[in-house]
Coordinates of C-alpha atoms in Angstrom, one line a residue:
X1 CA -24.4 19.5 7.6
X2 CA -22.9 16.1 6.7
X3 CA -25.1 13.7 4.8
X4 CA -26.0 10.5 6.7
X5 CA -24.9 7.0 5.7
X6 CA -26.1 3.6 6.8
X7 CA -23.4 1.0 6.2
X8 CA -24.3 -2.7 5.8
X9 CA -21.8 -5.5 5.6
X10 CA -19.5 -2.8 6.8
X11 CA -16.5 -4.9 7.6
X12 CA -13.6 -2.9 9.0
X13 CA -14.9 0.3 7.5
X14 CA -13.2 0.6 4.1
X15 CA -16.3 2.1 2.5
X16 CA -16.8 4.4 5.5
X17 CA -13.3 5.7 5.7
X18 CA -13.9 6.8 2.1
X19 CA -17.3 8.2 2.8
X20 CA -16.0 10.3 5.7
X21 CA -13.1 11.6 3.6
X22 CA -15.8 12.8 1.1
X23 CA -17.7 14.6 3.8
X24 CA -20.3 12.1 4.8
X25 CA -21.1 10.6 8.3
X26 CA -21.9 7.0 9.0
X27 CA -24.7 6.9 11.6
X28 CA -25.1 3.1 11.7
X29 CA -23.0 0.1 10.7
X30 CA -23.9 -3.6 10.7
X31 CA -21.8 -6.7 10.1
X32 CA -22.0 -10.3 11.3
X33 CA -18.2 -10.6 11.9
X34 CA -17.4 -9.6 15.5
X35 CA -13.8 -8.8 14.8
X36 CA -14.9 -6.3 12.1
X37 CA -17.4 -4.6 14.2
X38 CA -14.9 -4.2 17.1
X39 CA -12.5 -2.6 14.6
X40 CA -15.2 -0.4 13.3
X41 CA -16.1 0.8 16.9
X42 CA -12.5 1.7 17.6
X43 CA -12.2 3.9 14.4
X44 CA -15.7 5.3 14.3
X45 CA -16.7 5.8 18.0
X46 CA -19.7 8.0 17.2
X47 CA -21.4 5.4 15.0
X48 CA -24.0 2.9 16.2
X49 CA -22.3 -0.4 15.4
X50 CA -24.3 -3.6 15.5
X51 CA -23.0 -7.2 15.3
X52 CA -25.8 -9.3 13.7
X53 CA -26.8 -11.0 10.5
X54 CA -28.8 -8.8 8.2
X55 CA -31.9 -11.0 8.0
X56 CA -32.3 -11.1 11.8
X57 CA -31.8 -7.4 12.1
X58 CA -34.2 -6.6 9.2
X59 CA -36.9 -8.7 10.9
X60 CA -36.3 -7.3 14.4
X61 CA -38.9 -4.6 14.0
X62 CA -40.9 -2.9 11.2
X63 CA -38.0 -0.5 10.4
X64 CA -34.9 -0.9 12.6
X65 CA -32.9 1.7 10.6
X66 CA -32.2 5.4 11.3
X67 CA -32.9 7.8 8.5
X68 CA -30.1 8.3 6.0
X69 CA -29.5 9.8 2.6
X70 CA -27.2 7.1 1.5
X71 CA -27.1 3.3 2.0
X72 CA -23.8 1.4 1.3
X73 CA -22.9 -2.3 1.4
X74 CA -20.3 -4.7 0.2
X75 CA -22.2 -7.9 0.7
X76 CA -20.0 -11.1 0.8
X77 CA -18.5 -12.1 -2.6
X78 CA -16.9 -15.5 -2.0
X79 CA -19.4 -17.3 -4.1
X80 CA -18.6 -15.1 -7.1
X81 CA -14.9 -14.7 -6.6
X82 CA -12.2 -16.2 -8.8
X83 CA -10.6 -17.4 -5.6
X84 CA -13.7 -19.1 -4.3
X85 CA -15.7 -22.2 -5.2
X86 CA -17.8 -20.2 -7.7
X87 CA -21.0 -22.2 -6.9
X88 CA -23.5 -19.5 -6.0
X89 CA -26.5 -21.8 -6.3
X90 CA -25.3 -23.8 -3.3
X91 CA -23.9 -20.9 -1.2
X92 CA -26.3 -19.1 1.1
X93 CA -24.2 -15.9 0.8
X94 CA -25.3 -15.5 -2.8
X95 CA -28.7 -14.1 -1.7
X96 CA -27.5 -11.7 0.9
X97 CA -28.2 -8.9 -1.5
X98 CA -31.9 -9.6 -0.8
X99 CA -31.2 -8.4 2.8
X100 CA -29.6 -5.3 1.3
X101 CA -32.6 -4.7 -1.0
X102 CA -34.9 -5.1 2.0
X103 CA -32.9 -2.4 3.8
X104 CA -33.3 -0.1 0.7
X105 CA -37.1 -0.6 1.1
X106 CA -37.0 0.3 4.7
X107 CA -34.6 3.3 4.6
X108 CA -35.6 4.6 1.1
X109 CA -32.2 6.4 0.8
X110 CA -31.7 8.9 -1.9
X111 CA -28.8 6.9 -3.2
X112 CA -27.6 3.3 -2.5
X113 CA -24.2 1.8 -3.4
X114 CA -23.5 -1.9 -3.6
X115 CA -20.1 -3.4 -4.2
X116 CA -19.0 -6.9 -5.3
X117 CA -16.2 -8.7 -7.1
X118 CA -15.9 -8.4 -10.9
X119 CA -16.7 -12.1 -11.3
X120 CA -20.3 -11.3 -10.4
X121 CA -20.9 -9.8 -13.8
X122 CA -19.4 -12.8 -15.6
X123 CA -20.3 -15.9 -13.7
X124 CA -22.8 -18.2 -15.4
X125 CA -23.3 -15.7 -18.2
X126 CA -24.0 -13.0 -15.7
X127 CA -27.2 -14.6 -14.5
X128 CA -26.6 -13.8 -10.8
X129 CA -25.7 -10.2 -11.7
X130 CA -28.9 -9.8 -13.8
X131 CA -30.9 -11.2 -10.9
X132 CA -29.6 -8.5 -8.6
X133 CA -30.1 -5.7 -11.2
X134 CA -33.7 -7.0 -11.7
X135 CA -34.4 -6.7 -8.0
X136 CA -33.0 -3.2 -7.8
X137 CA -34.8 -1.9 -10.8
X138 CA -38.2 -3.7 -10.7
X139 CA -38.8 -5.2 -7.2
X140 CA -38.2 -2.4 -4.8
X141 CA -41.0 -0.4 -3.2
X142 CA -39.5 2.8 -4.4
X143 CA -38.2 3.4 -8.0
X144 CA -34.5 3.8 -8.5
X145 CA -32.4 4.5 -11.6
X146 CA -29.7 1.9 -11.5
X147 CA -26.1 2.4 -12.8
X148 CA -23.3 -0.1 -12.7
X149 CA -19.7 -0.3 -13.8
X150 CA -16.6 -2.5 -13.2
X151 CA -13.9 -0.2 -11.7
X152 CA -10.2 -1.0 -11.3
X153 CA -9.0 0.7 -8.1
X154 CA -5.6 1.3 -9.7
X155 CA -7.3 3.6 -12.2
X156 CA -8.0 6.0 -9.3
X157 CA -4.6 6.1 -7.5
X158 CA -4.9 3.0 -5.3
X159 CA -1.5 1.1 -5.5
X160 CA -3.3 -2.2 -6.3
X161 CA -4.9 -3.9 -9.3
X162 CA -8.4 -4.6 -7.9
X163 CA -11.5 -4.8 -10.1
X164 CA -14.9 -4.5 -8.5
X165 CA -18.4 -4.1 -9.7
X166 CA -20.1 -1.0 -8.3
X167 CA -23.9 -0.7 -8.4
X168 CA -25.4 2.7 -7.7
X169 CA -29.1 3.3 -7.3
X170 CA -30.5 6.9 -7.5
X171 CA -34.1 7.4 -6.2
X172 CA -36.4 8.5 -9.0
X173 CA -37.2 11.9 -7.4
X174 CA -33.5 12.9 -7.2
X175 CA -32.5 15.1 -10.1
X176 CA -29.6 14.3 -12.3
X177 CA -27.8 11.1 -13.4
X178 CA -25.0 9.5 -11.5
X179 CA -21.7 9.6 -13.2
X180 CA -18.9 7.3 -12.2
X181 CA -15.6 9.1 -11.4
X182 CA -13.3 9.7 -14.3
X183 CA -10.1 7.7 -14.5
X184 CA -7.1 9.5 -13.1
X185 CA -4.3 6.9 -13.5
X186 CA -3.1 4.4 -16.1
X187 CA 0.0 2.4 -17.1
X188 CA 3.1 4.5 -17.1
X189 CA 3.8 3.9 -20.8
X190 CA 0.3 5.3 -21.6
X191 CA 0.1 8.1 -19.1
X192 CA 1.6 10.9 -21.1
X193 CA -0.5 10.1 -24.2
X194 CA -3.7 9.8 -22.2
X195 CA -2.9 12.8 -20.1
X196 CA -3.3 10.8 -16.9
X197 CA -1.0 10.0 -14.0
X198 CA 1.0 6.8 -14.0
X199 CA -0.3 4.0 -11.7
X200 CA 0.8 4.4 -8.1
X201 CA 3.8 2.3 -7.0
X202 CA 2.9 -0.1 -4.2
X203 CA 6.6 -0.2 -3.3
X204 CA 6.6 3.5 -2.7
X205 CA 3.4 3.1 -0.7
X206 CA 5.0 0.8 1.8
X207 CA 8.7 1.7 1.8
X208 CA 8.3 3.6 5.1
X209 CA 7.3 0.4 6.9
X210 CA 9.9 -1.8 8.6
X211 CA 11.5 -4.5 6.4
X212 CA 11.3 -7.2 9.0
X213 CA 8.0 -6.7 10.9
X214 CA 8.1 -9.8 13.1
X215 CA 4.7 -11.4 13.7
X216 CA 2.9 -9.2 11.1
X217 CA 2.9 -11.7 8.2
X218 CA 2.2 -15.4 7.7
X219 CA 5.0 -17.9 7.9
X220 CA 5.1 -21.7 7.9
X221 CA 7.4 -22.7 10.7
X222 CA 8.9 -26.2 10.8
X223 CA 7.1 -27.2 7.6
X224 CA 9.1 -29.6 5.4
X225 CA 7.8 -27.8 2.3
X226 CA 9.4 -24.6 3.5
X227 CA 7.8 -21.2 4.0
X228 CA 5.9 -21.5 0.7
X229 CA 3.6 -24.4 -0.3
X230 CA 3.5 -25.9 -3.7
X231 CA 0.2 -24.1 -4.3
X232 CA 1.7 -20.7 -3.4
X233 CA 4.6 -21.4 -5.9
X234 CA 2.1 -22.3 -8.6
X235 CA 2.0 -18.7 -9.8
X236 CA 3.9 -15.5 -9.8
X237 CA 3.1 -13.9 -6.4
X238 CA 5.4 -10.9 -6.7
X239 CA 4.8 -7.6 -8.6
X240 CA 7.4 -5.0 -9.4
X241 CA 8.1 -2.3 -6.9
X242 CA 7.2 0.4 -9.3
X243 CA 3.8 -1.1 -10.3
X244 CA 0.5 -1.5 -8.4
X245 CA 0.3 -4.7 -6.2
X246 CA -1.7 -7.7 -7.2
X247 CA -5.1 -7.8 -5.5
X248 CA -4.8 -7.9 -1.7
X249 CA -6.7 -11.1 -0.7
X250 CA -8.4 -12.0 2.6
X251 CA -6.5 -15.2 3.2
X252 CA -3.2 -14.5 4.9
X253 CA -1.6 -17.7 3.5
X254 CA -2.1 -16.4 -0.1
X255 CA -1.2 -12.8 0.3
X256 CA 1.4 -11.8 -2.3
X257 CA 5.1 -11.1 -1.8
X258 CA 6.8 -7.9 -0.7
X259 CA 8.3 -6.3 -3.9
X260 CA 11.8 -6.3 -2.2
X261 CA 11.7 -10.1 -2.4
X262 CA 13.6 -11.8 -5.2
X263 CA 12.1 -11.9 -8.7
X264 CA 10.2 -15.1 -9.5
X265 CA 10.6 -17.0 -12.8
X266 CA 8.6 -19.8 -14.4
X267 CA 10.2 -23.2 -13.9
X268 CA 7.7 -25.2 -15.9
X269 CA 4.2 -25.0 -17.2
X270 CA 1.5 -27.5 -18.1
X271 CA -1.6 -25.4 -18.5
X272 CA -3.3 -28.0 -20.7
X273 CA -3.4 -30.3 -17.7
X274 CA -5.3 -28.5 -15.0
X275 CA -3.6 -25.1 -15.1
X276 CA -0.4 -26.4 -13.5
X277 CA 2.7 -24.3 -13.2
X278 CA 5.7 -24.1 -10.9
X279 CA 7.6 -20.9 -10.2
X280 CA 10.9 -20.4 -8.4
X281 CA 12.9 -17.6 -6.8
X282 CA 15.9 -16.1 -8.6
X283 CA 18.9 -14.2 -7.3
X284 CA 17.6 -11.0 -8.9
X285 CA 16.3 -8.0 -6.9
X286 CA 14.9 -5.5 -9.4
X287 CA 13.4 -3.3 -6.7
X288 CA 16.9 -1.8 -6.2
X289 CA 16.4 0.3 -9.3
X290 CA 13.5 2.1 -7.7
X291 CA 13.9 1.6 -3.9
X292 CA 17.6 1.3 -3.5
X293 CA 17.4 2.3 0.2
X294 CA 15.2 -0.7 1.0
X295 CA 17.1 -3.9 1.8
X296 CA 16.9 -7.1 -0.1
X297 CA 14.5 -9.5 1.6
X298 CA 16.3 -12.8 1.8
X299 CA 14.5 -15.0 2.5
X300 CA 11.5 -13.6 0.7
X301 CA 8.3 -12.9 2.6
X302 CA 4.7 -12.2 2.2
X303 CA 3.3 -8.7 2.8
X304 CA 2.6 -7.7 6.4
X305 CA -0.8 -6.7 7.5
X306 CA 0.3 -3.1 7.8
X307 CA 1.6 -3.2 4.3
X308 CA -1.6 -4.7 3.0
X309 CA -3.6 -2.0 4.7
X310 CA -1.4 0.7 3.2
X311 CA -1.9 -0.8 -0.2
X312 CA -5.6 -0.8 0.4
X313 CA -5.3 2.9 1.3
X314 CA -6.4 2.6 4.9
X315 CA -5.1 5.5 7.0
X316 CA -1.8 5.1 8.8
X317 CA -3.6 4.8 12.2
X318 CA -5.7 1.9 11.1
X319 CA -5.3 -1.1 13.3
X320 CA -7.8 -4.0 13.0
X321 CA -8.6 -6.2 16.0
X322 CA -8.1 -9.9 16.2
X323 CA -5.3 -12.4 15.4
X324 CA -3.2 -12.2 12.3
X325 CA -5.7 -14.2 10.2
X326 CA -8.6 -11.9 11.2
X327 CA -6.6 -8.8 10.5
X328 CA -5.9 -10.0 6.9
X329 CA -9.5 -11.1 6.5
X330 CA -10.8 -7.6 7.4
X331 CA -8.2 -5.8 5.2
X332 CA -8.6 -8.1 2.2
X333 CA -12.4 -8.0 2.2
X334 CA -12.5 -4.2 2.3
X335 CA -13.3 -1.7 -0.4
X336 CA -10.2 0.6 -0.8
X337 CA -11.1 3.8 1.0
X338 CA -9.6 6.0 -1.7
X339 CA -11.8 4.3 -4.4
X340 CA -14.9 4.8 -2.2
X341 CA -14.0 8.4 -1.6
X342 CA -13.9 9.0 -5.4
X343 CA -17.3 7.4 -5.7
X344 CA -18.9 9.3 -2.8
X345 CA -17.6 12.6 -4.2
X346 CA -19.7 11.9 -7.3
X347 CA -22.7 11.0 -5.1
X348 CA -22.2 14.3 -3.3
X349 CA -22.9 16.2 -6.5
X350 CA -26.4 14.7 -6.6
X351 CA -27.2 15.5 -3.0

């Protein structure tokens, strides 16, 4: 019998694709973003999917949740993200974890798993992170042993450098300690020495997809600045074919470049004056050393949504609903399914 999962802030189902791959079953999913819940319904037709904010749902009745052994949730992270305003005190999303904690009290799962950006543990000397840990360890109606760790998805075979804080609570009557999955991948130059696999190449992960997927990536038509704004060109947006990708982001304007685009080089830098830089494209295409069959992308382009989904390790049949911006928002906000699978396999040992 498969263990039951309730998924909050479920998005397009990144955590749930991973949970199902590990042998669990999501019985209920909740999110306030209609495009995400529509995507979820299409890929998990047997799950009860609800479009509503968590506070309204929690107050709808004494206990609106089904029974479940596991509760998961990746509550919004924009107020803690390096790419956001980083002003959690003035952002209502900063306290959404309290809605998650209320759900823990109502469901009383044997295990809960919360995910957030790595900046959560660092921002304002970690005060917001400590606040969350205090609630989970001291203010719940049932006692939980709480474990946390910052994981890099690339360390587990995901073709992307993506660091996230994972918080795991184990109900006090459950025997055994939770152990985070052991690292399986590392930098290629360290792999043999550490007896690990080299990081997964994001070029290899997407080379089967078409080189010119019209309508699947963001462009700036008829803009005098060209296809890439000054802000986009203020940093290196391209990683090598044979390396993991940079973090897949939720904003389709800032998604990084396909590795078959030309190499970028630093034109000038003035970091002392507001972190200003300017990068430019060269005539070099170093992907040909690793993916010679893939054509040179001239002009260069951003990753397509299908490529971003593959880098996130969504299954090949994954197709998010909505326009291009909403597709990228769902993909970029997701927990990589492969990373979640590794975590849930460790949870399975306890259950």
